[in-house]
mmCIF file of C-alpha atoms in Angstrom:
data_model
loop_
_atom_site.group_PDB
_atom_site.id
_atom_site.type_symbol
_atom_site.label_atom_id
_atom_site.label_comp_id
_atom_site.label_asym_id
_atom_site.label_seq_id
_atom_site.Cartn_x
_atom_site.Cartn_y
_atom_site.Cartn_z
ATOM 1 C CA MET A 649 -156.494 -197.279 -167.580
ATOM 2 C CA LYS A 650 -155.288 -200.896 -167.559
ATOM 3 C CA ILE A 651 -157.944 -203.382 -168.674
ATOM 4 C CA LEU A 652 -157.917 -207.158 -168.430
ATOM 5 C CA LEU A 653 -160.358 -208.660 -170.913
ATOM 6 C CA LEU A 654 -161.456 -212.243 -170.503
ATOM 7 C CA SER A 655 -164.311 -214.528 -171.460
ATOM 8 C CA ASP A 656 -165.520 -218.079 -171.146
ATOM 9 C CA THR A 657 -163.937 -218.889 -167.800
ATOM 10 C CA HIS A 658 -166.610 -221.574 -167.358
ATOM 11 C CA GLY A 659 -166.136 -221.639 -163.588
ATOM 12 C CA TYR A 660 -162.331 -221.723 -163.689
ATOM 13 C CA LEU A 661 -159.784 -219.238 -162.355
ATOM 14 C CA ASP A 662 -156.173 -220.036 -161.556
ATOM 15 C CA ASP A 663 -153.349 -218.103 -159.897
ATOM 16 C CA VAL A 664 -152.022 -216.860 -163.244
ATOM 17 C CA ILE A 665 -155.349 -215.253 -164.165
ATOM 18 C CA LEU A 666 -155.653 -213.789 -160.673
ATOM 19 C CA LYS A 667 -152.160 -212.274 -160.885
ATOM 20 C CA TYR A 668 -153.129 -210.397 -164.055
ATOM 21 C CA CYS A 669 -156.424 -209.351 -162.458
ATOM 22 C CA GLU A 670 -154.554 -207.717 -159.592
ATOM 23 C CA GLU A 671 -152.566 -205.604 -162.072
ATOM 24 C CA ALA A 672 -155.711 -204.285 -163.806
ATOM 25 C CA ASP A 673 -157.672 -201.125 -163.069
ATOM 26 C CA GLU A 674 -160.766 -202.856 -164.445
ATOM 27 C CA ILE A 675 -161.664 -206.398 -165.478
ATOM 28 C CA TRP A 676 -164.057 -206.848 -168.389
ATOM 29 C CA HIS A 677 -165.644 -210.296 -168.706
ATOM 30 C CA ALA A 678 -167.481 -211.098 -171.943
ATOM 31 C CA GLY A 679 -169.694 -213.838 -170.527
ATOM 32 C CA ASP A 680 -169.833 -217.498 -169.579
ATOM 33 C CA PHE A 681 -168.536 -216.860 -166.085
ATOM 34 C CA GLY A 682 -169.685 -220.374 -165.238
ATOM 35 C CA SER A 683 -170.399 -219.634 -161.580
ATOM 36 C CA ILE A 684 -171.308 -216.667 -159.425
ATOM 37 C CA GLN A 685 -168.127 -217.330 -157.441
ATOM 38 C CA ILE A 686 -166.061 -216.255 -160.456
ATOM 39 C CA SER A 687 -167.933 -212.946 -160.626
ATOM 40 C CA ASP A 688 -167.664 -212.467 -156.851
ATOM 41 C CA THR A 689 -163.921 -213.193 -156.829
ATOM 42 C CA LEU A 690 -163.186 -210.830 -159.708
ATOM 43 C CA SER A 691 -165.310 -208.023 -158.274
ATOM 44 C CA LYS A 692 -163.397 -208.185 -154.988
ATOM 45 C CA ILE A 693 -160.117 -207.534 -156.837
ATOM 46 C CA THR A 694 -161.134 -204.422 -158.799
ATOM 47 C CA THR A 695 -163.985 -202.954 -160.824
ATOM 48 C CA LEU A 696 -165.700 -205.677 -162.838
ATOM 49 C CA ARG A 697 -167.810 -205.038 -165.919
ATOM 50 C CA GLY A 698 -169.386 -208.093 -167.445
ATOM 51 C CA VAL A 699 -172.236 -209.624 -169.368
ATOM 52 C CA TYR A 700 -173.822 -213.006 -168.898
ATOM 53 C CA GLY A 701 -173.264 -215.807 -171.369
ATOM 54 C CA ASN A 702 -175.398 -218.655 -172.630
ATOM 55 C CA ILE A 703 -174.227 -221.089 -169.922
ATOM 56 C CA ASP A 704 -174.650 -218.641 -167.041
ATOM 57 C CA SER A 705 -177.245 -219.221 -164.328
ATOM 58 C CA GLN A 706 -180.093 -216.965 -163.272
ATOM 59 C CA GLU A 707 -177.939 -215.972 -160.298
ATOM 60 C CA ILE A 708 -175.313 -214.508 -162.643
ATOM 61 C CA ARG A 709 -177.998 -212.972 -164.874
ATOM 62 C CA LYS A 710 -179.270 -211.000 -161.872
ATOM 63 C CA VAL A 711 -175.816 -209.418 -161.485
ATOM 64 C CA HIS A 712 -174.698 -209.027 -165.111
ATOM 65 C CA PRO A 713 -176.832 -207.890 -168.098
ATOM 66 C CA LEU A 714 -177.151 -209.520 -171.515
ATOM 67 C CA GLU A 715 -175.416 -206.542 -173.094
ATOM 68 C CA LEU A 716 -173.470 -203.629 -171.750
ATOM 69 C CA PHE A 717 -172.909 -200.277 -173.402
ATOM 70 C CA PHE A 718 -170.668 -197.816 -171.574
ATOM 71 C CA GLU A 719 -168.084 -195.106 -172.053
ATOM 72 C CA ALA A 720 -164.598 -195.298 -170.601
ATOM 73 C CA ASP A 721 -161.677 -192.935 -171.171
ATOM 74 C CA GLY A 722 -163.153 -191.482 -174.342
ATOM 75 C CA LEU A 723 -164.252 -194.800 -175.870
ATOM 76 C CA ARG A 724 -167.770 -196.042 -176.502
ATOM 77 C CA ILE A 725 -167.835 -199.765 -175.697
ATOM 78 C CA LEU A 726 -170.409 -202.440 -176.490
ATOM 79 C CA MET A 727 -170.039 -205.852 -174.860
ATOM 80 C CA ILE A 728 -172.241 -208.897 -175.474
ATOM 81 C CA HIS A 729 -171.422 -212.584 -175.150
ATOM 82 C CA ILE A 730 -172.656 -213.888 -178.513
ATOM 83 C CA GLY A 731 -171.584 -211.141 -180.876
ATOM 84 C CA GLY A 732 -170.187 -212.582 -184.051
ATOM 85 C CA TYR A 733 -167.605 -210.640 -186.040
ATOM 86 C CA PRO A 734 -167.449 -208.210 -188.962
ATOM 87 C CA GLY A 735 -169.774 -209.337 -191.724
ATOM 88 C CA LYS A 736 -171.300 -212.033 -189.478
ATOM 89 C CA TYR A 737 -173.104 -210.211 -186.662
ATOM 90 C CA PRO A 738 -176.418 -211.618 -185.401
ATOM 91 C CA ALA A 739 -179.365 -209.284 -186.188
ATOM 92 C CA ASN A 740 -179.707 -208.082 -182.573
ATOM 93 C CA VAL A 741 -176.011 -207.169 -182.453
ATOM 94 C CA MET A 742 -176.124 -205.393 -185.805
ATOM 95 C CA GLU A 743 -179.040 -203.327 -184.496
ATOM 96 C CA ARG A 744 -177.064 -202.318 -181.384
ATOM 97 C CA ILE A 745 -173.977 -201.422 -183.408
ATOM 98 C CA LYS A 746 -176.029 -199.213 -185.725
ATOM 99 C CA ILE A 747 -177.723 -197.442 -182.799
ATOM 100 C CA TRP A 748 -174.775 -197.022 -180.427
ATOM 101 C CA ARG A 749 -171.871 -196.746 -182.888
ATOM 102 C CA PRO A 750 -169.265 -198.149 -180.477
ATOM 103 C CA ASP A 751 -165.549 -197.603 -180.928
ATOM 104 C CA LEU A 752 -164.866 -200.957 -179.308
ATOM 105 C CA PHE A 753 -166.987 -204.097 -179.668
ATOM 106 C CA ILE A 754 -166.255 -206.976 -177.283
ATOM 107 C CA CYS A 755 -167.708 -210.471 -177.345
ATOM 108 C CA GLY A 756 -166.881 -214.022 -176.313
ATOM 109 C CA HIS A 757 -168.666 -217.334 -176.933
ATOM 110 C CA SER A 758 -166.664 -218.705 -179.871
ATOM 111 C CA HIS A 759 -163.536 -219.470 -177.781
ATOM 112 C CA ILE A 760 -161.626 -218.105 -180.784
ATOM 113 C CA LEU A 761 -159.226 -215.253 -180.111
ATOM 114 C CA LYS A 762 -159.857 -212.504 -182.644
ATOM 115 C CA VAL A 763 -158.882 -208.844 -182.931
ATOM 116 C CA VAL A 764 -160.060 -207.126 -186.108
ATOM 117 C CA ARG A 765 -161.305 -203.731 -187.268
ATOM 118 C CA ASP A 766 -164.701 -203.409 -188.899
ATOM 119 C CA MET A 767 -164.074 -200.849 -191.623
ATOM 120 C CA LYS A 768 -167.817 -200.672 -192.371
ATOM 121 C CA PHE A 769 -168.530 -199.206 -188.919
ATOM 122 C CA ASN A 770 -166.038 -196.371 -188.516
ATOM 123 C CA LYS A 771 -163.079 -198.713 -187.991
ATOM 124 C CA MET A 772 -164.701 -200.192 -184.870
ATOM 125 C CA LEU A 773 -162.236 -202.453 -183.081
ATOM 126 C CA CYS A 774 -163.745 -205.919 -182.509
ATOM 127 C CA ILE A 775 -162.172 -208.085 -179.821
ATOM 128 C CA ASN A 776 -162.854 -211.628 -178.694
ATOM 129 C CA PRO A 777 -160.292 -212.618 -176.045
ATOM 130 C CA GLY A 778 -160.802 -216.338 -176.630
ATOM 131 C CA ALA A 779 -161.471 -218.561 -173.631
ATOM 132 C CA ALA A 780 -159.645 -218.381 -170.295
ATOM 133 C CA GLY A 781 -161.298 -221.494 -168.861
ATOM 134 C CA LYS A 782 -160.600 -225.190 -169.303
ATOM 135 C CA ASN A 783 -163.958 -226.237 -170.761
ATOM 136 C CA GLY A 784 -164.612 -226.055 -174.480
ATOM 137 C CA PHE A 785 -163.074 -226.915 -177.812
ATOM 138 C CA HIS A 786 -160.231 -224.372 -177.774
ATOM 139 C CA THR A 787 -156.719 -225.704 -177.350
ATOM 140 C CA GLU A 788 -154.959 -222.633 -175.887
ATOM 141 C CA ARG A 789 -156.434 -220.621 -173.012
ATOM 142 C CA THR A 790 -156.169 -216.880 -173.711
ATOM 143 C CA MET A 791 -157.119 -213.428 -172.495
ATOM 144 C CA ILE A 792 -156.139 -209.880 -173.462
ATOM 145 C CA ARG A 793 -154.512 -207.071 -171.546
ATOM 146 C CA MET A 794 -154.701 -203.530 -172.896
ATOM 147 C CA GLU A 795 -154.671 -199.903 -171.921
ATOM 148 C CA ILE A 796 -157.269 -197.335 -172.846
ATOM 149 C CA GLY A 797 -157.068 -193.564 -172.649
ATOM 150 C CA ASN A 798 -157.938 -190.435 -174.567
ATOM 151 C CA GLY A 799 -160.221 -192.401 -176.870
ATOM 152 C CA LYS A 800 -157.586 -194.949 -177.878
ATOM 153 C CA VAL A 801 -156.663 -198.558 -177.184
ATOM 154 C CA THR A 802 -152.923 -199.025 -176.657
ATOM 155 C CA SER A 803 -150.483 -201.637 -175.434
ATOM 156 C CA MET A 804 -152.723 -204.563 -176.389
ATOM 157 C CA GLU A 805 -151.235 -207.914 -175.514
ATOM 158 C CA VAL A 806 -152.543 -211.459 -175.921
ATOM 159 C CA ILE A 807 -151.823 -213.528 -172.826
ATOM 160 C CA GLU A 808 -151.521 -217.243 -173.401
ATOM 161 C CA LEU A 809 -152.420 -219.200 -170.281
ATOM 162 C CA GLY A 810 -151.434 -222.651 -171.436
ATOM 163 C CA LYS A 811 -153.235 -225.591 -172.929
ATOM 164 C CA ARG A 812 -156.884 -226.182 -172.101
ATOM 165 C CA SER A 813 -156.164 -229.616 -170.668
ATOM 166 C CA SER A 814 -153.431 -228.419 -168.320
#
């Protein structure tokens, strides 16, 4: 299954993002959609799984939960917008990780692209795709494309979308 993972669009989609969306079997959005129109547009392209972020309106919060735990192609996945990273998880996230034992932990919020394994939690793969939108303190807009199947993540690729100001 081909997955496009993005976060922190902050109300912004361009033709480059949309092109990658059309190639995906599913789009996973780790919060801060920025507008319900972003969610609506993405969900018309293919299956959308997402969580709301700290800037998202009540309208978005009615459509997307605070956290999402699901299984896909043999992987247990936990997604939450403000998630931290190995050794620096907020208490609520640490609780969820201990209960659900995900194989893949996805978050956004920091606008910092990060892919790292948490050796403390069964080599859980932690991914923050950075920020795909133009608003924020990041300099490069990023997202991640990957494939999942048979309990594994393969063909992971960071997609650089250009400078934030462009």
